[in-house]
PDB file of C-alpha atoms and ligand atoms in Angstrom:
ATOM      1  CA  MET A   4       0.370   0.162   0.020  1.00  0.00           C
ATOM      2  CA  LYS A   5       1.285   3.438  -0.919  1.00  0.00           C
ATOM      3  CA  VAL A   6       2.579   5.439   1.909  1.00  0.00           C
ATOM      4  CA  ILE A   7       0.207   8.394   1.742  1.00  0.00           C
ATOM      5  CA  ASN A   8      -2.812   5.625   2.134  1.00  0.00           C
ATOM      6  CA  GLN A   9      -0.904   4.245   5.595  1.00  0.00           C
ATOM      7  CA  TYR A  10      -1.655   5.467   8.977  1.00  0.00           C
ATOM      8  CA  PHE A  11      -0.064   5.456  12.569  1.00  0.00           C
ATOM      9  CA  THR A  12      -1.639   4.268  15.614  1.00  0.00           C
ATOM     10  CA  LEU A  13      -2.078   6.900  18.215  1.00  0.00           C
ATOM     11  CA  SER A  14      -1.677   5.595  22.182  1.00  0.00           C
ATOM     12  CA  ASN A  15      -5.634   5.996  21.946  1.00  0.00           C
ATOM     13  CA  GLY A  16      -5.812   3.909  19.298  1.00  0.00           C
ATOM     14  CA  VAL A  17      -7.002   6.275  16.857  1.00  0.00           C
ATOM     15  CA  THR A  18      -5.295   6.289  13.208  1.00  0.00           C
ATOM     16  CA  MET A  19      -3.620   9.213  11.794  1.00  0.00           C
ATOM     17  CA  PRO A  20      -2.711   8.949   7.887  1.00  0.00           C
ATOM     18  CA  LYS A  21       1.218   8.998   7.976  1.00  0.00           C
ATOM     19  CA  ILE A  22       1.563  12.094   6.008  1.00  0.00           C
ATOM     20  CA  GLY A  23      -0.025  15.607   6.472  1.00  0.00           C
ATOM     21  CA  LEU A  24      -0.078  18.756   5.007  1.00  0.00           C
ATOM     22  CA  GLY A  25       0.931  21.477   6.843  1.00  0.00           C
ATOM     23  CA  THR A  26      -0.258  24.816   6.053  1.00  0.00           C
ATOM     24  CA  TRP A  27       1.948  27.439   8.003  1.00  0.00           C
ATOM     25  CA  GLN A  28       1.951  30.495   5.866  1.00  0.00           C
ATOM     26  CA  VAL A  29      -0.441  29.535   3.520  1.00  0.00           C
ATOM     27  CA  LYS A  30      -2.572  32.512   3.345  1.00  0.00           C
ATOM     28  CA  ASP A  31      -6.365  32.474   4.339  1.00  0.00           C
ATOM     29  CA  GLY A  32      -8.338  32.630   1.191  1.00  0.00           C
ATOM     30  CA  ASP A  33      -8.198  31.369  -2.043  1.00  0.00           C
ATOM     31  CA  GLU A  34      -4.675  30.050  -1.161  1.00  0.00           C
ATOM     32  CA  ALA A  35      -5.246  27.875   1.569  1.00  0.00           C
ATOM     33  CA  TYR A  36      -8.646  26.527   0.160  1.00  0.00           C
ATOM     34  CA  GLN A  37      -6.829  25.593  -3.197  1.00  0.00           C
ATOM     35  CA  THR A  38      -4.208  24.030  -1.919  1.00  0.00           C
ATOM     36  CA  VAL A  39      -5.976  21.810   0.759  1.00  0.00           C
ATOM     37  CA  LEU A  40      -8.438  20.961  -2.180  1.00  0.00           C
ATOM     38  CA  SER A  41      -5.579  20.273  -4.362  1.00  0.00           C
ATOM     39  CA  ALA A  42      -3.772  18.045  -1.482  1.00  0.00           C
ATOM     40  CA  LEU A  43      -7.407  16.177  -0.987  1.00  0.00           C
ATOM     41  CA  LYS A  44      -7.482  15.620  -4.689  1.00  0.00           C
ATOM     42  CA  ASN A  45      -4.095  13.833  -4.696  1.00  0.00           C
ATOM     43  CA  GLY A  46      -4.896  11.210  -1.944  1.00  0.00           C
ATOM     44  CA  TYR A  47      -4.101  13.608   1.358  1.00  0.00           C
ATOM     45  CA  ARG A  48      -6.420  12.936   4.368  1.00  0.00           C
ATOM     46  CA  HIS A  49      -4.483  14.755   6.881  1.00  0.00           C
ATOM     47  CA  ILE A  50      -4.527  18.290   7.197  1.00  0.00           C
ATOM     48  CA  ASP A  51      -2.765  20.482   9.555  1.00  0.00           C
ATOM     49  CA  THR A  52      -3.484  24.151  10.673  1.00  0.00           C
ATOM     50  CA  ALA A  53      -3.713  26.229  14.017  1.00  0.00           C
ATOM     51  CA  GLU A  54      -5.658  28.952  14.979  1.00  0.00           C
ATOM     52  CA  GLY A  55      -2.153  31.490  14.875  1.00  0.00           C
ATOM     53  CA  TYR A  56      -2.633  30.340  11.126  1.00  0.00           C
ATOM     54  CA  ARG A  57      -5.463  32.288  10.308  1.00  0.00           C
ATOM     55  CA  ASN A  58      -6.674  29.917   7.615  1.00  0.00           C
ATOM     56  CA  GLU A  59      -8.874  27.371   9.448  1.00  0.00           C
ATOM     57  CA  ALA A  60     -12.170  28.923   7.554  1.00  0.00           C
ATOM     58  CA  SER A  61     -10.169  28.469   4.009  1.00  0.00           C
ATOM     59  CA  VAL A  62      -9.136  25.001   5.209  1.00  0.00           C
ATOM     60  CA  GLY A  63     -12.806  23.865   6.883  1.00  0.00           C
ATOM     61  CA  ARG A  64     -14.318  24.989   3.337  1.00  0.00           C
ATOM     62  CA  ALA A  65     -12.249  23.046   0.910  1.00  0.00           C
ATOM     63  CA  ILE A  66     -12.576  20.421   3.324  1.00  0.00           C
ATOM     64  CA  LYS A  67     -16.257  20.623   2.923  1.00  0.00           C
ATOM     65  CA  ASP A  68     -16.250  21.590  -0.994  1.00  0.00           C
ATOM     66  CA  SER A  69     -14.201  18.503  -1.259  1.00  0.00           C
ATOM     67  CA  GLY A  70     -16.989  15.717  -1.470  1.00  0.00           C
ATOM     68  CA  ILE A  71     -14.638  13.643   0.878  1.00  0.00           C
ATOM     69  CA  PRO A  72     -16.646  12.221   4.030  1.00  0.00           C
ATOM     70  CA  ARG A  73     -15.729  14.706   7.373  1.00  0.00           C
ATOM     71  CA  ASN A  74     -14.743  11.143   8.784  1.00  0.00           C
ATOM     72  CA  GLU A  75     -12.436  10.140   6.416  1.00  0.00           C
ATOM     73  CA  ILE A  76     -10.087  13.489   6.445  1.00  0.00           C
ATOM     74  CA  PHE A  77      -7.773  13.279   9.438  1.00  0.00           C
ATOM     75  CA  VAL A  78      -7.581  17.358  10.845  1.00  0.00           C
ATOM     76  CA  THR A  79      -5.832  18.875  13.393  1.00  0.00           C
ATOM     77  CA  SER A  80      -5.592  22.391  14.998  1.00  0.00           C
ATOM     78  CA  LYS A  81      -3.514  24.295  17.675  1.00  0.00           C
ATOM     79  CA  LEU A  82      -4.563  26.266  20.618  1.00  0.00           C
ATOM     80  CA  GLU A  83      -2.965  29.999  20.268  1.00  0.00           C
ATOM     81  CA  SER A  84       0.323  30.062  21.921  1.00  0.00           C
ATOM     82  CA  HIS A  85      -0.966  32.979  24.288  1.00  0.00           C
ATOM     83  CA  ILE A  86      -3.767  31.253  25.898  1.00  0.00           C
ATOM     84  CA  LYS A  87      -2.858  29.494  28.630  1.00  0.00           C
ATOM     85  CA  SER A  88      -6.233  29.623  30.658  1.00  0.00           C
ATOM     86  CA  TYR A  89      -8.909  26.661  31.021  1.00  0.00           C
ATOM     87  CA  ASP A  90     -11.512  29.379  30.493  1.00  0.00           C
ATOM     88  CA  GLY A  91      -9.652  30.901  27.181  1.00  0.00           C
ATOM     89  CA  ALA A  92      -9.062  27.177  25.589  1.00  0.00           C
ATOM     90  CA  LEU A  93     -12.482  26.005  26.240  1.00  0.00           C
ATOM     91  CA  LYS A  94     -13.503  29.279  24.316  1.00  0.00           C
ATOM     92  CA  ALA A  95     -10.603  29.358  21.658  1.00  0.00           C
ATOM     93  CA  PHE A  96     -11.807  25.659  20.705  1.00  0.00           C
ATOM     94  CA  GLU A  97     -15.149  26.066  20.184  1.00  0.00           C
ATOM     95  CA  GLU A  98     -14.062  29.159  17.680  1.00  0.00           C
ATOM     96  CA  THR A  99     -11.503  27.036  15.978  1.00  0.00           C
ATOM     97  CA  LEU A 100     -14.583  24.563  15.649  1.00  0.00           C
ATOM     98  CA  LYS A 101     -16.912  27.722  14.137  1.00  0.00           C
ATOM     99  CA  ALA A 102     -13.811  28.781  11.703  1.00  0.00           C
ATOM    100  CA  LEU A 103     -13.760  25.234  10.870  1.00  0.00           C
ATOM    101  CA  ASP A 104     -17.137  24.236  10.587  1.00  0.00           C
ATOM    102  CA  PHE A 105     -16.714  21.246  12.231  1.00  0.00           C
ATOM    103  CA  GLU A 106     -18.808  19.361  14.888  1.00  0.00           C
ATOM    104  CA  TYR A 107     -15.395  17.842  16.302  1.00  0.00           C
ATOM    105  CA  LEU A 108     -11.397  17.853  15.746  1.00  0.00           C
ATOM    106  CA  ASP A 109      -9.272  15.158  15.226  1.00  0.00           C
ATOM    107  CA  LEU A 110      -6.338  16.603  17.403  1.00  0.00           C
ATOM    108  CA  PHE A 111      -5.928  19.593  19.211  1.00  0.00           C
ATOM    109  CA  LEU A 112      -2.256  20.868  20.441  1.00  0.00           C
ATOM    110  CA  ILE A 113      -1.180  23.478  22.668  1.00  0.00           C
ATOM    111  CA  HIS A 114       1.018  25.284  19.822  1.00  0.00           C
ATOM    112  CA  ALA A 115       4.045  25.800  22.092  1.00  0.00           C
ATOM    113  CA  PRO A 116       5.064  26.004  25.921  1.00  0.00           C
ATOM    114  CA  TRP A 117       4.881  30.010  25.912  1.00  0.00           C
ATOM    115  CA  PRO A 118       3.683  32.800  24.107  1.00  0.00           C
ATOM    116  CA  TRP A 119       5.572  33.373  20.537  1.00  0.00           C
ATOM    117  CA  SER A 120       5.990  36.686  21.602  1.00  0.00           C
ATOM    118  CA  GLU A 121       7.879  35.589  24.706  1.00  0.00           C
ATOM    119  CA  VAL A 122       9.840  32.428  23.999  1.00  0.00           C
ATOM    120  CA  GLY A 123      11.298  30.749  27.035  1.00  0.00           C
ATOM    121  CA  LYS A 124       9.143  32.345  29.745  1.00  0.00           C
ATOM    122  CA  GLU A 125       7.893  29.687  32.224  1.00  0.00           C
ATOM    123  CA  CYS A 126       4.207  29.032  31.672  1.00  0.00           C
ATOM    124  CA  ASN A 127       3.844  25.549  33.500  1.00  0.00           C
ATOM    125  CA  GLU A 128       0.542  26.082  35.506  1.00  0.00           C
ATOM    126  CA  GLY A 129      -0.832  28.044  32.160  1.00  0.00           C
ATOM    127  CA  ASN A 130      -0.325  25.212  30.374  1.00  0.00           C
ATOM    128  CA  VAL A 131      -1.514  22.789  32.775  1.00  0.00           C
ATOM    129  CA  GLN A 132      -4.771  24.765  32.904  1.00  0.00           C
ATOM    130  CA  ALA A 133      -5.088  24.742  29.239  1.00  0.00           C
ATOM    131  CA  TYR A 134      -4.639  20.861  28.518  1.00  0.00           C
ATOM    132  CA  LYS A 135      -7.267  20.448  31.591  1.00  0.00           C
ATOM    133  CA  ALA A 136      -9.635  21.917  29.545  1.00  0.00           C
ATOM    134  CA  MET A 137      -8.549  19.858  26.500  1.00  0.00           C
ATOM    135  CA  GLU A 138      -9.195  16.671  28.684  1.00  0.00           C
ATOM    136  CA  VAL A 139     -12.590  17.823  28.989  1.00  0.00           C
ATOM    137  CA  LEU A 140     -13.480  18.365  25.434  1.00  0.00           C
ATOM    138  CA  TYR A 141     -11.593  14.946  24.614  1.00  0.00           C
ATOM    139  CA  LYS A 142     -13.603  13.088  27.007  1.00  0.00           C
ATOM    140  CA  SER A 143     -16.763  14.775  25.963  1.00  0.00           C
ATOM    141  CA  GLY A 144     -15.951  13.679  22.151  1.00  0.00           C
ATOM    142  CA  LYS A 145     -15.521  17.018  20.711  1.00  0.00           C
ATOM    143  CA  ILE A 146     -11.614  15.916  19.979  1.00  0.00           C
ATOM    144  CA  ARG A 147     -10.413  12.411  19.115  1.00  0.00           C
ATOM    145  CA  ALA A 148      -6.965  12.885  20.415  1.00  0.00           C
ATOM    146  CA  ILE A 149      -5.425  15.764  22.303  1.00  0.00           C
ATOM    147  CA  GLY A 150      -1.574  16.973  22.627  1.00  0.00           C
ATOM    148  CA  ILE A 151       1.502  19.563  22.571  1.00  0.00           C
ATOM    149  CA  SER A 152       3.558  21.294  19.934  1.00  0.00           C
ATOM    150  CA  ASN A 153       7.210  22.740  20.455  1.00  0.00           C
ATOM    151  CA  PHE A 154       7.479  21.133  23.955  1.00  0.00           C
ATOM    152  CA  SER A 155      10.974  19.797  25.350  1.00  0.00           C
ATOM    153  CA  PRO A 156      11.058  16.984  27.570  1.00  0.00           C
ATOM    154  CA  GLU A 157      10.640  19.072  31.188  1.00  0.00           C
ATOM    155  CA  HIS A 158       7.375  20.736  29.184  1.00  0.00           C
ATOM    156  CA  ILE A 159       6.037  17.570  28.791  1.00  0.00           C
ATOM    157  CA  ASP A 160       6.836  16.585  32.290  1.00  0.00           C
ATOM    158  CA  ASN A 161       5.037  19.160  33.934  1.00  0.00           C
ATOM    159  CA  ILE A 162       1.774  17.989  31.696  1.00  0.00           C
ATOM    160  CA  ILE A 163       2.587  14.079  32.754  1.00  0.00           C
ATOM    161  CA  ASP A 164       2.883  14.767  36.515  1.00  0.00           C
ATOM    162  CA  ASN A 165       0.063  17.548  36.756  1.00  0.00           C
ATOM    163  CA  CYS A 166      -2.773  16.420  34.259  1.00  0.00           C
ATOM    164  CA  GLU A 167      -4.687  12.720  34.093  1.00  0.00           C
ATOM    165  CA  ILE A 168      -4.075  11.822  30.102  1.00  0.00           C
ATOM    166  CA  VAL A 169      -0.513  11.569  28.718  1.00  0.00           C
ATOM    167  CA  PRO A 170      -1.116  13.652  25.610  1.00  0.00           C
ATOM    168  CA  HIS A 171      -1.074  11.862  22.352  1.00  0.00           C
ATOM    169  CA  VAL A 172       1.060  13.790  19.967  1.00  0.00           C
ATOM    170  CA  ASN A 173       3.919  16.169  20.205  1.00  0.00           C
ATOM    171  CA  GLN A 174       4.569  18.140  17.363  1.00  0.00           C
ATOM    172  CA  ILE A 175       8.216  19.678  16.668  1.00  0.00           C
ATOM    173  CA  ALA A 176      10.299  20.685  14.332  1.00  0.00           C
ATOM    174  CA  TYR A 177      11.840  18.030  12.817  1.00  0.00           C
ATOM    175  CA  PHE A 178      14.332  17.818   9.591  1.00  0.00           C
ATOM    176  CA  ILE A 179      17.701  16.481   8.641  1.00  0.00           C
ATOM    177  CA  GLY A 180      20.825  18.276  10.388  1.00  0.00           C
ATOM    178  CA  LEU A 181      18.224  19.497  13.757  1.00  0.00           C
ATOM    179  CA  ASP A 182      18.746  17.197  16.827  1.00  0.00           C
ATOM    180  CA  GLN A 183      15.593  16.427  18.100  1.00  0.00           C
ATOM    181  CA  SER A 184      17.031  13.126  19.765  1.00  0.00           C
ATOM    182  CA  ALA A 185      16.217  14.021  23.433  1.00  0.00           C
ATOM    183  CA  THR A 186      12.758  14.903  23.058  1.00  0.00           C
ATOM    184  CA  ILE A 187      12.178  12.458  20.937  1.00  0.00           C
ATOM    185  CA  ALA A 188      13.544   9.514  22.868  1.00  0.00           C
ATOM    186  CA  HIS A 189      11.336  11.474  25.846  1.00  0.00           C
ATOM    187  CA  CYS A 190       8.233  10.872  23.557  1.00  0.00           C
ATOM    188  CA  LYS A 191       8.783   7.490  22.807  1.00  0.00           C
ATOM    189  CA  LYS A 192       8.836   6.775  26.562  1.00  0.00           C
ATOM    190  CA  HIS A 193       5.779   8.029  27.380  1.00  0.00           C
ATOM    191  CA  ASN A 194       4.189   6.941  24.016  1.00  0.00           C
ATOM    192  CA  ILE A 195       3.914  10.138  22.703  1.00  0.00           C
ATOM    193  CA  PHE A 196       3.563  10.410  18.818  1.00  0.00           C
ATOM    194  CA  VAL A 197       6.064  12.761  17.151  1.00  0.00           C
ATOM    195  CA  GLU A 198       4.747  14.863  14.215  1.00  0.00           C
ATOM    196  CA  ALA A 199       7.529  16.472  12.410  1.00  0.00           C
ATOM    197  CA  TYR A 200       7.039  20.126  11.037  1.00  0.00           C
ATOM    198  CA  SER A 201       9.168  21.576   8.488  1.00  0.00           C
ATOM    199  CA  PRO A 202      10.295  18.444   7.689  1.00  0.00           C
ATOM    200  CA  LEU A 203      11.847  20.171   4.460  1.00  0.00           C
ATOM    201  CA  GLY A 204      14.080  23.110   6.893  1.00  0.00           C
ATOM    202  CA  THR A 205      10.987  25.261   5.286  1.00  0.00           C
ATOM    203  CA  GLY A 206      12.536  24.264   1.791  1.00  0.00           C
ATOM    204  CA  ARG A 207      16.542  25.402   2.850  1.00  0.00           C
ATOM    205  CA  LEU A 208      17.689  21.774   3.249  1.00  0.00           C
ATOM    206  CA  LEU A 209      16.587  21.427  -0.537  1.00  0.00           C
ATOM    207  CA  LYS A 210      19.742  23.010  -1.703  1.00  0.00           C
ATOM    208  CA  ASN A 211      22.393  20.872   0.560  1.00  0.00           C
ATOM    209  CA  VAL A 212      24.532  19.053  -1.578  1.00  0.00           C
ATOM    210  CA  GLN A 213      25.008  15.757   0.117  1.00  0.00           C
ATOM    211  CA  ILE A 214      21.136  15.360   0.750  1.00  0.00           C
ATOM    212  CA  ASN A 215      21.020  16.106  -3.422  1.00  0.00           C
ATOM    213  CA  GLN A 216      23.790  13.481  -3.837  1.00  0.00           C
ATOM    214  CA  MET A 217      21.152  10.546  -1.706  1.00  0.00           C
ATOM    215  CA  ALA A 218      18.513  12.037  -3.741  1.00  0.00           C
ATOM    216  CA  ASP A 219      20.395  11.123  -6.971  1.00  0.00           C
ATOM    217  CA  LYS A 220      21.432   7.765  -5.881  1.00  0.00           C
ATOM    218  CA  TYR A 221      17.988   7.141  -5.047  1.00  0.00           C
ATOM    219  CA  GLY A 222      16.368   8.436  -8.166  1.00  0.00           C
ATOM    220  CA  VAL A 223      14.121  10.459  -6.077  1.00  0.00           C
ATOM    221  CA  THR A 224      13.624  14.415  -5.370  1.00  0.00           C
ATOM    222  CA  ALA A 225      15.529  15.800  -2.050  1.00  0.00           C
ATOM    223  CA  ALA A 226      12.075  16.984  -0.656  1.00  0.00           C
ATOM    224  CA  GLN A 227      11.482  13.138  -1.071  1.00  0.00           C
ATOM    225  CA  ILE A 228      14.539  11.963   1.142  1.00  0.00           C
ATOM    226  CA  CYS A 229      13.971  14.684   3.455  1.00  0.00           C
ATOM    227  CA  ILE A 230       9.991  13.364   3.814  1.00  0.00           C
ATOM    228  CA  ARG A 231      11.373   9.847   4.178  1.00  0.00           C
ATOM    229  CA  TYR A 232      13.853  10.817   6.326  1.00  0.00           C
ATOM    230  CA  CYS A 233      11.363  11.463   8.657  1.00  0.00           C
ATOM    231  CA  LEU A 234       8.981   8.557   7.946  1.00  0.00           C
ATOM    232  CA  GLU A 235      12.226   6.178   8.801  1.00  0.00           C
ATOM    233  CA  LYS A 236      12.715   7.670  12.142  1.00  0.00           C
ATOM    234  CA  GLY A 237       9.019   6.964  13.028  1.00  0.00           C
ATOM    235  CA  THR A 238       7.578  10.240  12.821  1.00  0.00           C
ATOM    236  CA  ALA A 239       4.619  11.791  10.952  1.00  0.00           C
ATOM    237  CA  PRO A 240       6.065  14.350   8.304  1.00  0.00           C
ATOM    238  CA  LEU A 241       3.668  17.547   7.988  1.00  0.00           C
ATOM    239  CA  PRO A 242       5.069  19.082   4.411  1.00  0.00           C
ATOM    240  CA  LYS A 243       3.641  22.237   3.160  1.00  0.00           C
ATOM    241  CA  SER A 244       3.624  23.342  -0.559  1.00  0.00           C
ATOM    242  CA  THR A 245       0.782  25.566  -1.813  1.00  0.00           C
ATOM    243  CA  HIS A 246       2.074  24.083  -5.978  1.00  0.00           C
ATOM    244  CA  GLU A 247       0.599  21.211  -6.822  1.00  0.00           C
ATOM    245  CA  ASP A 248       3.321  19.138  -8.499  1.00  0.00           C
ATOM    246  CA  ARG A 249       5.074  19.494  -5.125  1.00  0.00           C
ATOM    247  CA  ILE A 250       2.210  18.385  -3.280  1.00  0.00           C
ATOM    248  CA  ILE A 251       2.065  15.309  -5.369  1.00  0.00           C
ATOM    249  CA  MET A 252       6.084  14.544  -5.503  1.00  0.00           C
ATOM    250  CA  ASN A 253       5.826  15.311  -1.552  1.00  0.00           C
ATOM    251  CA  ALA A 254       3.836  12.077  -0.913  1.00  0.00           C
ATOM    252  CA  ASP A 255       5.413  10.022  -3.435  1.00  0.00           C
ATOM    253  CA  VAL A 256       7.725   8.618  -1.113  1.00  0.00           C
ATOM    254  CA  ASP A 257       7.560   4.839  -1.621  1.00  0.00           C
ATOM    255  CA  PHE A 258      11.133   3.666  -1.173  1.00  0.00           C
ATOM    256  CA  GLU A 259      13.178   2.814   1.806  1.00  0.00           C
ATOM    257  CA  ILE A 260      16.500   4.572   2.718  1.00  0.00           C
ATOM    258  CA  LYS A 261      18.999   2.096   3.970  1.00  0.00           C
ATOM    259  CA  PRO A 262      20.485   2.116   7.334  1.00  0.00           C
ATOM    260  CA  GLU A 263      23.877   2.869   6.116  1.00  0.00           C
ATOM    261  CA  ASP A 264      22.342   5.971   4.265  1.00  0.00           C
ATOM    262  CA  MET A 265      20.115   6.976   7.091  1.00  0.00           C
ATOM    263  CA  ALA A 266      23.148   6.977   9.369  1.00  0.00           C
ATOM    264  CA  ILE A 267      24.925   9.518   6.513  1.00  0.00           C
ATOM    265  CA  LEU A 268      22.053  11.472   6.426  1.00  0.00           C
ATOM    266  CA  ASP A 269      21.990  11.772  10.722  1.00  0.00           C
ATOM    267  CA  LYS A 270      25.724  13.129  10.419  1.00  0.00           C
ATOM    268  CA  ILE A 271      24.718  16.450   8.319  1.00  0.00           C
ATOM    269  CA  LYS A 272      24.954  19.489  10.383  1.00  0.00           C
ATOM    270  CA  LYS A 273      22.355  22.233   9.739  1.00  0.00           C
ATOM    271  CA  ASP A 274      24.233  24.454   7.820  1.00  0.00           C
ATOM    272  CA  PHE A 275      21.585  27.515   8.091  1.00  0.00           C
TER     273      PHE A 275
HETATM  274  P1  A2P B1214       6.036  26.220  -2.023  1.00  0.00           P
HETATM  275  O1  A2P B1214       4.998  26.057  -0.947  1.00  0.00           O
HETATM  276  O2  A2P B1214       6.014  27.472  -2.723  1.00  0.00           O
HETATM  277  O3  A2P B1214       5.924  25.171  -2.777  1.00  0.00           O
HETATM  278  P2  A2P B1214       8.471  22.692   4.864  1.00  0.00           P
HETATM  279  O4  A2P B1214       7.558  21.906   4.427  1.00  0.00           O
HETATM  280  O5  A2P B1214      10.003  22.224   5.701  1.00  0.00           O
HETATM  281  O6  A2P B1214       7.884  24.159   6.208  1.00  0.00           O
HETATM  282  O7  A2P B1214       9.195  23.682   3.502  1.00  0.00           O
HETATM  283  C1  A2P B1214       8.115  24.143   3.281  1.00  0.00           C
HETATM  284  C2  A2P B1214       8.898  25.259   2.099  1.00  0.00           C
HETATM  285  O8  A2P B1214       9.457  24.217   0.813  1.00  0.00           O
HETATM  286  C3  A2P B1214       7.994  25.862   1.009  1.00  0.00           C
HETATM  287  O9  A2P B1214       8.687  27.438   1.212  1.00  0.00           O
HETATM  288  C4  A2P B1214       7.446  25.450   0.064  1.00  0.00           C
HETATM  289  O10 A2P B1214       7.341  26.290  -1.107  1.00  0.00           O
HETATM  290  C5  A2P B1214       8.692  24.591  -0.183  1.00  0.00           C
HETATM  291  N1  A2P B1214       8.316  23.301  -0.685  1.00  0.00           N
HETATM  292  C6  A2P B1214       7.594  22.337  -0.203  1.00  0.00           C
HETATM  293  N2  A2P B1214       7.552  21.411  -1.223  1.00  0.00           N
HETATM  294  C7  A2P B1214       8.704  21.284  -2.028  1.00  0.00           C
HETATM  295  C8  A2P B1214       9.232  20.616  -3.191  1.00  0.00           C
HETATM  296  N3  A2P B1214       8.681  19.141  -3.451  1.00  0.00           N
HETATM  297  N4  A2P B1214      10.241  21.295  -3.989  1.00  0.00           N
HETATM  298  C9  A2P B1214      11.082  22.402  -3.529  1.00  0.00           C
HETATM  299  N5  A2P B1214      10.427  23.162  -2.722  1.00  0.00           N
HETATM  300  C10 A2P B1214       9.189  22.731  -1.683  1.00  0.00           C
END
């Protein structure tokens, strides 16, 4: 079976397509609408958005207009990074559902451990409060899985120690050259599934000489090597493109990178 049709299973038994379409920096309106429609037309069944991307309404509209049953598409959104309260999280979730025009969401994540405007700020209590609201929504059936994003081991422990449900997912930046081994090992230990955003290093990895040499060896593109790398590591890549040819290419990763070549890719240092 092609990778685009394959699923990972989260700790609560919910299944999630292995490859998702990232929509960070995809503009609301026609761009987001056409991008999501194009991905769905080409076999994607996993769409990743966020309140902070300001494109939920267009994403939701494209999903509806695709004609594909809602329950065949896995949709993620994220609580805005500055919302660190119980009531704030409940309210923001309702706004997300309204924007998407959905009855339920597949996955809802705390976007970051701190507001993007105050990176590094300690928000342990706020994260616990926001997560407790998400637990209530999860138990009520309005969300099928809950989790966190950009959380490092100490942020994860804060949630595990003070909340009831171990997060089902941690979505982190992950690409060749970015060492996330400590966070990934911590997630694995607690059965938290890791999703990889920016698997192409926001596009910058595509110029890397060694990755291009590896692509030539396998007869694929550099983008396909980057995406396949994340899959070989057991993570779910969320490549973003607004171009149909690239959307198709990024899901066409039905090859395996040999362990000795993974070891070469593991040694590449981020050069930007
Ligand atoms: P575009 O949207 O114009 O296609 P990441 O997923 O790591 O965040 O990378 C996204 C960036 O990489 C975007 O700038 C996107 O541009 C570009 N990109 C995505 N897929 C490909 C591809 N297959 N070939 C070249 N560039 C790509």
